[in-house]
């Protein structure tokens, strides 16, 4: 079946630094990648949608300059949290759709900013 | 507006008892429905999904769900709960995953399941 590999699974970084999260579709072409965020004890909220080769579309309230999304190829999308602060600590998860069955999720990345 | 409602924030059941988690949705097109489970600190695991056909779908770990279009519901059930089922459960709705306009999933707020010994 379709697999999306997400790395890293967890990361701790210092406040002010940047962190990059990768999502790769292993056996299908991901024409669209969705990035979600989950605060503790809350549901998943869509942050942005990226189509391969295009600029990402951000949901209202999500800072595009802070959460940089790159989807340069059909198998790789990255989310970079720039100048991270403790309030950015969260669980980030990607989902890919494309030539495979839709709604294939990565395993998530737990980001802790100290 | 498109939305998913899980009316129960927290449910506690005894081990061996039956379970039903409620999910209602509002969606403007043909809904494609999912149930995911999430253990603390872990990612999402797909339990089951409904795309079309038989409205009673079987999933992993002994779970099943029934799609009722007239009630806009997709409730999750399990006849006998195990202690390892304690987790957070999310219902989600989206559009045709094989269609040309595949969109994102809309998630409910989740139901936390606790299991008493």
PDB file of C-alpha atoms in Angstrom:
ATOM      1  CA  UNK A   1       0.000   0.000   0.000  1.00  0.00           C
ATOM      2  CA  UNK A   2       0.865   3.648  -0.213  1.00  0.00           C
ATOM      3  CA  UNK A   3       3.402   4.816   2.331  1.00  0.00           C
ATOM      4  CA  UNK A   4       4.438   8.271   3.421  1.00  0.00           C
ATOM      5  CA  UNK A   5       7.673   8.448   5.345  1.00  0.00           C
ATOM      6  CA  UNK A   6       7.998  11.399   7.717  1.00  0.00           C
ATOM      7  CA  UNK A   7      11.210  12.417   9.447  1.00  0.00           C
ATOM      8  CA  UNK A   8      12.221  13.130  12.057  1.00  0.00           C
ATOM      9  CA  UNK A   9       9.781  11.466  14.441  1.00  0.00           C
ATOM     10  CA  UNK A  10      10.734  13.877  17.168  1.00  0.00           C
ATOM     11  CA  UNK A  11      13.038  16.821  17.458  1.00  0.00           C
ATOM     12  CA  UNK A  12      14.111  19.186  20.203  1.00  0.00           C
ATOM     13  CA  UNK A  13      15.532  22.522  19.189  1.00  0.00           C
ATOM     14  CA  UNK A  14      16.570  25.751  20.816  1.00  0.00           C
ATOM     15  CA  UNK A  15      14.427  28.810  20.567  1.00  0.00           C
ATOM     16  CA  UNK A  16      15.376  30.901  17.545  1.00  0.00           C
ATOM     17  CA  UNK A  17      16.641  28.040  15.422  1.00  0.00           C
ATOM     18  CA  UNK A  18      14.948  26.470  12.402  1.00  0.00           C
ATOM     19  CA  UNK A  19      13.742  22.919  12.004  1.00  0.00           C
ATOM     20  CA  UNK A  20      12.996  21.044   8.801  1.00  0.00           C
ATOM     21  CA  UNK A  21      10.491  18.205   8.604  1.00  0.00           C
ATOM     22  CA  UNK A  22      10.416  15.935   5.565  1.00  0.00           C
ATOM     23  CA  UNK A  23       7.647  13.859   4.087  1.00  0.00           C
ATOM     24  CA  UNK A  24       8.366  11.425   1.292  1.00  0.00           C
ATOM     25  CA  UNK A  25       5.927   9.325  -0.660  1.00  0.00           C
ATOM     26  CA  UNK A  26       7.693   6.016  -1.088  1.00  0.00           C
ATOM     27  CA  UNK A  27       5.661   4.217  -3.706  1.00  0.00           C
ATOM     28  CA  UNK A  28       3.442   6.771  -5.354  1.00  0.00           C
ATOM     29  CA  UNK A  29       3.559  10.292  -6.683  1.00  0.00           C
ATOM     30  CA  UNK A  30       2.257  12.854  -4.256  1.00  0.00           C
ATOM     31  CA  UNK A  31       0.785  15.644  -6.317  1.00  0.00           C
ATOM     32  CA  UNK A  32      -0.696  17.263  -3.232  1.00  0.00           C
ATOM     33  CA  UNK A  33       0.624  17.354   0.305  1.00  0.00           C
ATOM     34  CA  UNK A  34      -1.314  18.550   3.321  1.00  0.00           C
ATOM     35  CA  UNK A  35       0.367  19.684   6.502  1.00  0.00           C
ATOM     36  CA  UNK A  36      -1.506  19.465   9.777  1.00  0.00           C
ATOM     37  CA  UNK A  37      -0.738  20.591  13.276  1.00  0.00           C
ATOM     38  CA  UNK A  38      -2.023  19.091  16.490  1.00  0.00           C
ATOM     39  CA  UNK A  39      -1.797  20.878  19.807  1.00  0.00           C
ATOM     40  CA  UNK A  40      -1.815  18.729  22.950  1.00  0.00           C
ATOM     41  CA  UNK A  41      -5.171  17.116  23.550  1.00  0.00           C
ATOM     42  CA  UNK A  42      -6.666  18.734  20.487  1.00  0.00           C
ATOM     43  CA  UNK A  43      -7.605  17.681  17.017  1.00  0.00           C
ATOM     44  CA  UNK A  44      -5.635  18.005  13.814  1.00  0.00           C
ATOM     45  CA  UNK A  45      -5.903  21.331  12.096  1.00  0.00           C
ATOM     46  CA  UNK A  46      -4.907  21.907   8.503  1.00  0.00           C
ATOM     47  CA  UNK A  47      -2.040  24.362   8.178  1.00  0.00           C
ATOM     48  CA  UNK A  48      -1.400  24.404   4.462  1.00  0.00           C
ATOM     49  CA  UNK A  49      -1.828  22.616   1.175  1.00  0.00           C
ATOM     50  CA  UNK A  50       0.976  22.280  -1.330  1.00  0.00           C
ATOM     51  CA  UNK A  51       0.842  21.140  -4.902  1.00  0.00           C
ATOM     52  CA  UNK A  52       4.004  19.937  -6.565  1.00  0.00           C
ATOM     53  CA  UNK A  53       5.804  22.806  -8.220  1.00  0.00           C
ATOM     54  CA  UNK A  54       3.495  25.474  -6.840  1.00  0.00           C
ATOM     55  CA  UNK A  55       3.452  27.755  -3.849  1.00  0.00           C
ATOM     56  CA  UNK A  56       1.654  26.418  -0.827  1.00  0.00           C
ATOM     57  CA  UNK A  57      -1.771  27.668   0.164  1.00  0.00           C
ATOM     58  CA  UNK A  58      -1.961  28.510   3.848  1.00  0.00           C
ATOM     59  CA  UNK A  59      -4.989  28.392   6.072  1.00  0.00           C
ATOM     60  CA  UNK A  60      -6.115  31.531   7.771  1.00  0.00           C
ATOM     61  CA  UNK A  61      -3.984  32.380  10.769  1.00  0.00           C
ATOM     62  CA  UNK A  62      -0.968  30.346   9.687  1.00  0.00           C
ATOM     63  CA  UNK A  63       2.129  32.461   9.123  1.00  0.00           C
ATOM     64  CA  UNK A  64       3.589  31.552   5.759  1.00  0.00           C
ATOM     65  CA  UNK A  65       6.912  33.203   6.560  1.00  0.00           C
ATOM     66  CA  UNK A  66       7.248  31.119   9.674  1.00  0.00           C
ATOM     67  CA  UNK A  67       6.151  27.795   8.252  1.00  0.00           C
ATOM     68  CA  UNK A  68       7.938  27.413   4.940  1.00  0.00           C
ATOM     69  CA  UNK A  69       6.659  24.637   2.735  1.00  0.00           C
ATOM     70  CA  UNK A  70       8.518  23.306  -0.264  1.00  0.00           C
ATOM     71  CA  UNK A  71       7.078  20.709  -2.617  1.00  0.00           C
ATOM     72  CA  UNK A  72       9.651  20.655  -5.362  1.00  0.00           C
ATOM     73  CA  UNK A  73       9.187  17.056  -6.430  1.00  0.00           C
ATOM     74  CA  UNK A  74       6.412  14.506  -6.656  1.00  0.00           C
ATOM     75  CA  UNK A  75       7.878  12.487  -3.815  1.00  0.00           C
ATOM     76  CA  UNK A  76       9.106  15.075  -1.339  1.00  0.00           C
ATOM     77  CA  UNK A  77       7.607  17.911   0.614  1.00  0.00           C
ATOM     78  CA  UNK A  78       9.261  19.756   3.455  1.00  0.00           C
ATOM     79  CA  UNK A  79       7.996  21.972   6.248  1.00  0.00           C
ATOM     80  CA  UNK A  80      10.537  24.319   7.818  1.00  0.00           C
ATOM     81  CA  UNK A  81       9.661  25.994  11.085  1.00  0.00           C
ATOM     82  CA  UNK A  82      11.771  29.124  11.079  1.00  0.00           C
ATOM     83  CA  UNK A  83      12.923  30.950  14.183  1.00  0.00           C
ATOM     84  CA  UNK A  84      11.098  28.453  16.329  1.00  0.00           C
ATOM     85  CA  UNK A  85       9.647  29.491  19.668  1.00  0.00           C
ATOM     86  CA  UNK A  86       8.198  27.417  22.494  1.00  0.00           C
ATOM     87  CA  UNK A  87       4.661  28.117  21.279  1.00  0.00           C
ATOM     88  CA  UNK A  88       5.551  26.293  18.055  1.00  0.00           C
ATOM     89  CA  UNK A  89       5.964  23.084  20.037  1.00  0.00           C
ATOM     90  CA  UNK A  90       3.405  20.754  18.614  1.00  0.00           C
ATOM     91  CA  UNK A  91       2.795  17.564  16.665  1.00  0.00           C
ATOM     92  CA  UNK A  92       3.095  18.046  12.908  1.00  0.00           C
ATOM     93  CA  UNK A  93       1.814  15.499  10.438  1.00  0.00           C
ATOM     94  CA  UNK A  94       1.651  15.348   6.669  1.00  0.00           C
ATOM     95  CA  UNK A  95      -0.807  13.669   4.359  1.00  0.00           C
ATOM     96  CA  UNK A  96      -0.319  12.985   0.686  1.00  0.00           C
ATOM     97  CA  UNK A  97      -2.656  12.402  -2.210  1.00  0.00           C
ATOM     98  CA  UNK A  98      -1.794  11.688  -5.796  1.00  0.00           C
ATOM     99  CA  UNK A  99      -1.399   8.584  -7.887  1.00  0.00           C
ATOM    100  CA  UNK A 100      -1.922   6.412  -4.847  1.00  0.00           C
ATOM    101  CA  UNK A 101      -5.001   6.203  -2.657  1.00  0.00           C
ATOM    102  CA  UNK A 102      -5.755   9.464  -0.960  1.00  0.00           C
ATOM    103  CA  UNK A 103      -5.245  10.463   2.614  1.00  0.00           C
ATOM    104  CA  UNK A 104      -2.048   8.609   3.324  1.00  0.00           C
ATOM    105  CA  UNK A 105      -0.527  10.039   6.476  1.00  0.00           C
ATOM    106  CA  UNK A 106       3.021  10.225   7.680  1.00  0.00           C
ATOM    107  CA  UNK A 107       3.786   9.085  11.201  1.00  0.00           C
ATOM    108  CA  UNK A 108       4.127  12.617  12.520  1.00  0.00           C
ATOM    109  CA  UNK A 109       6.858  14.748  14.056  1.00  0.00           C
ATOM    110  CA  UNK A 110       6.807  15.921  17.638  1.00  0.00           C
ATOM    111  CA  UNK A 111       8.585  19.252  17.880  1.00  0.00           C
ATOM    112  CA  UNK A 112       9.701  20.614  21.219  1.00  0.00           C
ATOM    113  CA  UNK A 113      11.248  24.066  21.316  1.00  0.00           C
ATOM    114  CA  UNK A 114      13.202  24.878  24.467  1.00  0.00           C
TER     115      UNK A 114
ATOM    116  CA  UNK B   1     -20.097  24.372   6.350  1.00  0.00           C
ATOM    117  CA  UNK B   2     -18.092  21.179   6.405  1.00  0.00           C
ATOM    118  CA  UNK B   3     -17.556  19.754   9.835  1.00  0.00           C
ATOM    119  CA  UNK B   4     -17.249  16.662  11.953  1.00  0.00           C
ATOM    120  CA  UNK B   5     -18.780  16.420  15.393  1.00  0.00           C
ATOM    121  CA  UNK B   6     -17.748  13.916  17.991  1.00  0.00           C
ATOM    122  CA  UNK B   7     -20.106  14.725  20.842  1.00  0.00           C
ATOM    123  CA  UNK B   8     -18.317  12.679  23.484  1.00  0.00           C
ATOM    124  CA  UNK B   9     -15.037  14.165  24.661  1.00  0.00           C
ATOM    125  CA  UNK B  10     -14.238  11.336  27.037  1.00  0.00           C
ATOM    126  CA  UNK B  11     -15.745   7.885  27.462  1.00  0.00           C
ATOM    127  CA  UNK B  12     -14.881   5.278  30.069  1.00  0.00           C
ATOM    128  CA  UNK B  13     -15.903   1.658  29.605  1.00  0.00           C
ATOM    129  CA  UNK B  14     -15.082  -1.508  31.452  1.00  0.00           C
ATOM    130  CA  UNK B  15     -12.861  -4.062  29.810  1.00  0.00           C
ATOM    131  CA  UNK B  16     -15.000  -6.562  27.959  1.00  0.00           C
ATOM    132  CA  UNK B  17     -17.899  -4.169  27.579  1.00  0.00           C
ATOM    133  CA  UNK B  18     -19.184  -2.967  24.251  1.00  0.00           C
ATOM    134  CA  UNK B  19     -18.248   0.421  22.830  1.00  0.00           C
ATOM    135  CA  UNK B  20     -19.851   2.934  20.522  1.00  0.00           C
ATOM    136  CA  UNK B  21     -18.200   6.214  19.601  1.00  0.00           C
ATOM    137  CA  UNK B  22     -20.413   8.721  17.867  1.00  0.00           C
ATOM    138  CA  UNK B  23     -19.563  10.770  14.814  1.00  0.00           C
ATOM    139  CA  UNK B  24     -21.770  13.133  12.831  1.00  0.00           C
ATOM    140  CA  UNK B  25     -20.643  15.003   9.784  1.00  0.00           C
ATOM    141  CA  UNK B  26     -21.661  17.820   7.520  1.00  0.00           C
ATOM    142  CA  UNK B  27     -20.218  17.677   4.025  1.00  0.00           C
ATOM    143  CA  UNK B  28     -21.341  19.238   0.773  1.00  0.00           C
ATOM    144  CA  UNK B  29     -20.410  16.374  -1.523  1.00  0.00           C
ATOM    145  CA  UNK B  30     -20.274  12.601  -1.317  1.00  0.00           C
ATOM    146  CA  UNK B  31     -18.518  11.958   1.976  1.00  0.00           C
ATOM    147  CA  UNK B  32     -15.596   9.637   2.400  1.00  0.00           C
ATOM    148  CA  UNK B  33     -15.346   8.747   6.069  1.00  0.00           C
ATOM    149  CA  UNK B  34     -12.526   7.567   8.261  1.00  0.00           C
ATOM    150  CA  UNK B  35     -11.807   6.566  11.816  1.00  0.00           C
ATOM    151  CA  UNK B  36      -8.279   6.933  13.184  1.00  0.00           C
ATOM    152  CA  UNK B  37      -6.816   5.993  16.528  1.00  0.00           C
ATOM    153  CA  UNK B  38      -3.947   7.800  18.203  1.00  0.00           C
ATOM    154  CA  UNK B  39      -2.062   6.580  21.239  1.00  0.00           C
ATOM    155  CA  UNK B  40      -0.294   9.184  23.400  1.00  0.00           C
ATOM    156  CA  UNK B  41       2.706  10.629  21.600  1.00  0.00           C
ATOM    157  CA  UNK B  42       2.053   8.539  18.517  1.00  0.00           C
ATOM    158  CA  UNK B  43       0.840   9.176  14.999  1.00  0.00           C
ATOM    159  CA  UNK B  44      -2.476   8.284  13.464  1.00  0.00           C
ATOM    160  CA  UNK B  45      -3.454   4.731  12.708  1.00  0.00           C
ATOM    161  CA  UNK B  46      -6.285   4.117  10.276  1.00  0.00           C
ATOM    162  CA  UNK B  47      -8.926   1.861  11.793  1.00  0.00           C
ATOM    163  CA  UNK B  48     -11.332   1.774   8.895  1.00  0.00           C
ATOM    164  CA  UNK B  49     -12.796   3.830   6.103  1.00  0.00           C
ATOM    165  CA  UNK B  50     -16.003   4.069   4.118  1.00  0.00           C
ATOM    166  CA  UNK B  51     -15.956   5.004   0.488  1.00  0.00           C
ATOM    167  CA  UNK B  52     -19.010   3.265  -0.977  1.00  0.00           C
ATOM    168  CA  UNK B  53     -20.929  -0.009  -0.976  1.00  0.00           C
ATOM    169  CA  UNK B  54     -21.891  -1.886   2.153  1.00  0.00           C
ATOM    170  CA  UNK B  55     -22.642   0.647   4.847  1.00  0.00           C
ATOM    171  CA  UNK B  56     -21.233  -1.569   7.587  1.00  0.00           C
ATOM    172  CA  UNK B  57     -17.466  -1.585   7.316  1.00  0.00           C
ATOM    173  CA  UNK B  58     -15.034  -3.747   9.173  1.00  0.00           C
ATOM    174  CA  UNK B  59     -11.706  -2.471  10.333  1.00  0.00           C
ATOM    175  CA  UNK B  60      -8.677  -3.583  12.216  1.00  0.00           C
ATOM    176  CA  UNK B  61      -8.578  -4.609  15.873  1.00  0.00           C
ATOM    177  CA  UNK B  62     -12.184  -5.802  15.806  1.00  0.00           C
ATOM    178  CA  UNK B  63     -13.694  -2.374  15.116  1.00  0.00           C
ATOM    179  CA  UNK B  64     -16.583  -1.724  12.788  1.00  0.00           C
ATOM    180  CA  UNK B  65     -18.511   1.353  11.743  1.00  0.00           C
ATOM    181  CA  UNK B  66     -21.865   1.945  10.163  1.00  0.00           C
ATOM    182  CA  UNK B  67     -22.548   4.704   7.678  1.00  0.00           C
ATOM    183  CA  UNK B  68     -26.058   6.141   7.938  1.00  0.00           C
ATOM    184  CA  UNK B  69     -26.610   8.726   5.277  1.00  0.00           C
ATOM    185  CA  UNK B  70     -30.018   9.780   6.607  1.00  0.00           C
ATOM    186  CA  UNK B  71     -28.498  10.600   9.971  1.00  0.00           C
ATOM    187  CA  UNK B  72     -25.171  11.909   8.633  1.00  0.00           C
ATOM    188  CA  UNK B  73     -23.487   9.565  11.046  1.00  0.00           C
ATOM    189  CA  UNK B  74     -20.585   7.171  11.026  1.00  0.00           C
ATOM    190  CA  UNK B  75     -20.440   5.609  14.478  1.00  0.00           C
ATOM    191  CA  UNK B  76     -17.613   3.337  15.521  1.00  0.00           C
ATOM    192  CA  UNK B  77     -18.331   0.153  17.457  1.00  0.00           C
ATOM    193  CA  UNK B  78     -16.539  -2.682  19.104  1.00  0.00           C
ATOM    194  CA  UNK B  79     -18.336  -5.580  20.834  1.00  0.00           C
ATOM    195  CA  UNK B  80     -15.726  -6.183  23.526  1.00  0.00           C
ATOM    196  CA  UNK B  81     -13.174  -3.581  24.527  1.00  0.00           C
ATOM    197  CA  UNK B  82      -9.629  -4.505  25.525  1.00  0.00           C
ATOM    198  CA  UNK B  83      -7.422  -2.455  27.829  1.00  0.00           C
ATOM    199  CA  UNK B  84      -5.107  -1.806  24.879  1.00  0.00           C
ATOM    200  CA  UNK B  85      -7.913   0.076  23.125  1.00  0.00           C
ATOM    201  CA  UNK B  86      -7.458   3.030  25.466  1.00  0.00           C
ATOM    202  CA  UNK B  87      -6.488   5.910  23.168  1.00  0.00           C
ATOM    203  CA  UNK B  88      -7.851   8.944  21.339  1.00  0.00           C
ATOM    204  CA  UNK B  89     -10.193   8.284  18.441  1.00  0.00           C
ATOM    205  CA  UNK B  90     -10.743  10.686  15.581  1.00  0.00           C
ATOM    206  CA  UNK B  91     -13.466  10.669  12.973  1.00  0.00           C
ATOM    207  CA  UNK B  92     -12.729  12.442   9.692  1.00  0.00           C
ATOM    208  CA  UNK B  93     -14.473  13.272   6.426  1.00  0.00           C
ATOM    209  CA  UNK B  94     -13.133  14.194   3.026  1.00  0.00           C
ATOM    210  CA  UNK B  95     -13.855  14.079  -0.670  1.00  0.00           C
ATOM    211  CA  UNK B  96     -13.171  11.379  -3.224  1.00  0.00           C
ATOM    212  CA  UNK B  97      -9.591  10.238  -2.577  1.00  0.00           C
ATOM    213  CA  UNK B  98      -9.283   9.021  -6.142  1.00  0.00           C
ATOM    214  CA  UNK B  99     -10.882  12.054  -7.659  1.00  0.00           C
ATOM    215  CA  UNK B 100      -9.240  14.889  -9.455  1.00  0.00           C
ATOM    216  CA  UNK B 101      -9.808  17.347  -6.656  1.00  0.00           C
ATOM    217  CA  UNK B 102      -8.547  15.458  -3.671  1.00  0.00           C
ATOM    218  CA  UNK B 103      -8.838  17.699  -0.691  1.00  0.00           C
ATOM    219  CA  UNK B 104      -7.846  17.609   2.905  1.00  0.00           C
ATOM    220  CA  UNK B 105      -9.536  15.668   5.651  1.00  0.00           C
ATOM    221  CA  UNK B 106     -11.670  17.424   8.207  1.00  0.00           C
ATOM    222  CA  UNK B 107     -11.237  15.963  11.649  1.00  0.00           C
ATOM    223  CA  UNK B 108     -13.498  15.850  14.644  1.00  0.00           C
ATOM    224  CA  UNK B 109     -12.120  16.934  17.995  1.00  0.00           C
ATOM    225  CA  UNK B 110     -11.639  13.394  19.112  1.00  0.00           C
ATOM    226  CA  UNK B 111     -12.974  11.117  21.809  1.00  0.00           C
ATOM    227  CA  UNK B 112     -10.682   9.887  24.510  1.00  0.00           C
ATOM    228  CA  UNK B 113     -11.385   6.310  25.500  1.00  0.00           C
ATOM    229  CA  UNK B 114     -10.426   5.043  28.935  1.00  0.00           C
ATOM    230  CA  UNK B 115     -10.797   1.381  29.827  1.00  0.00           C
ATOM    231  CA  UNK B 116     -11.456   0.224  33.383  1.00  0.00           C
ATOM    232  CA  UNK B 117     -10.059  -3.143  34.449  1.00  0.00           C
TER     233      UNK B 117
END
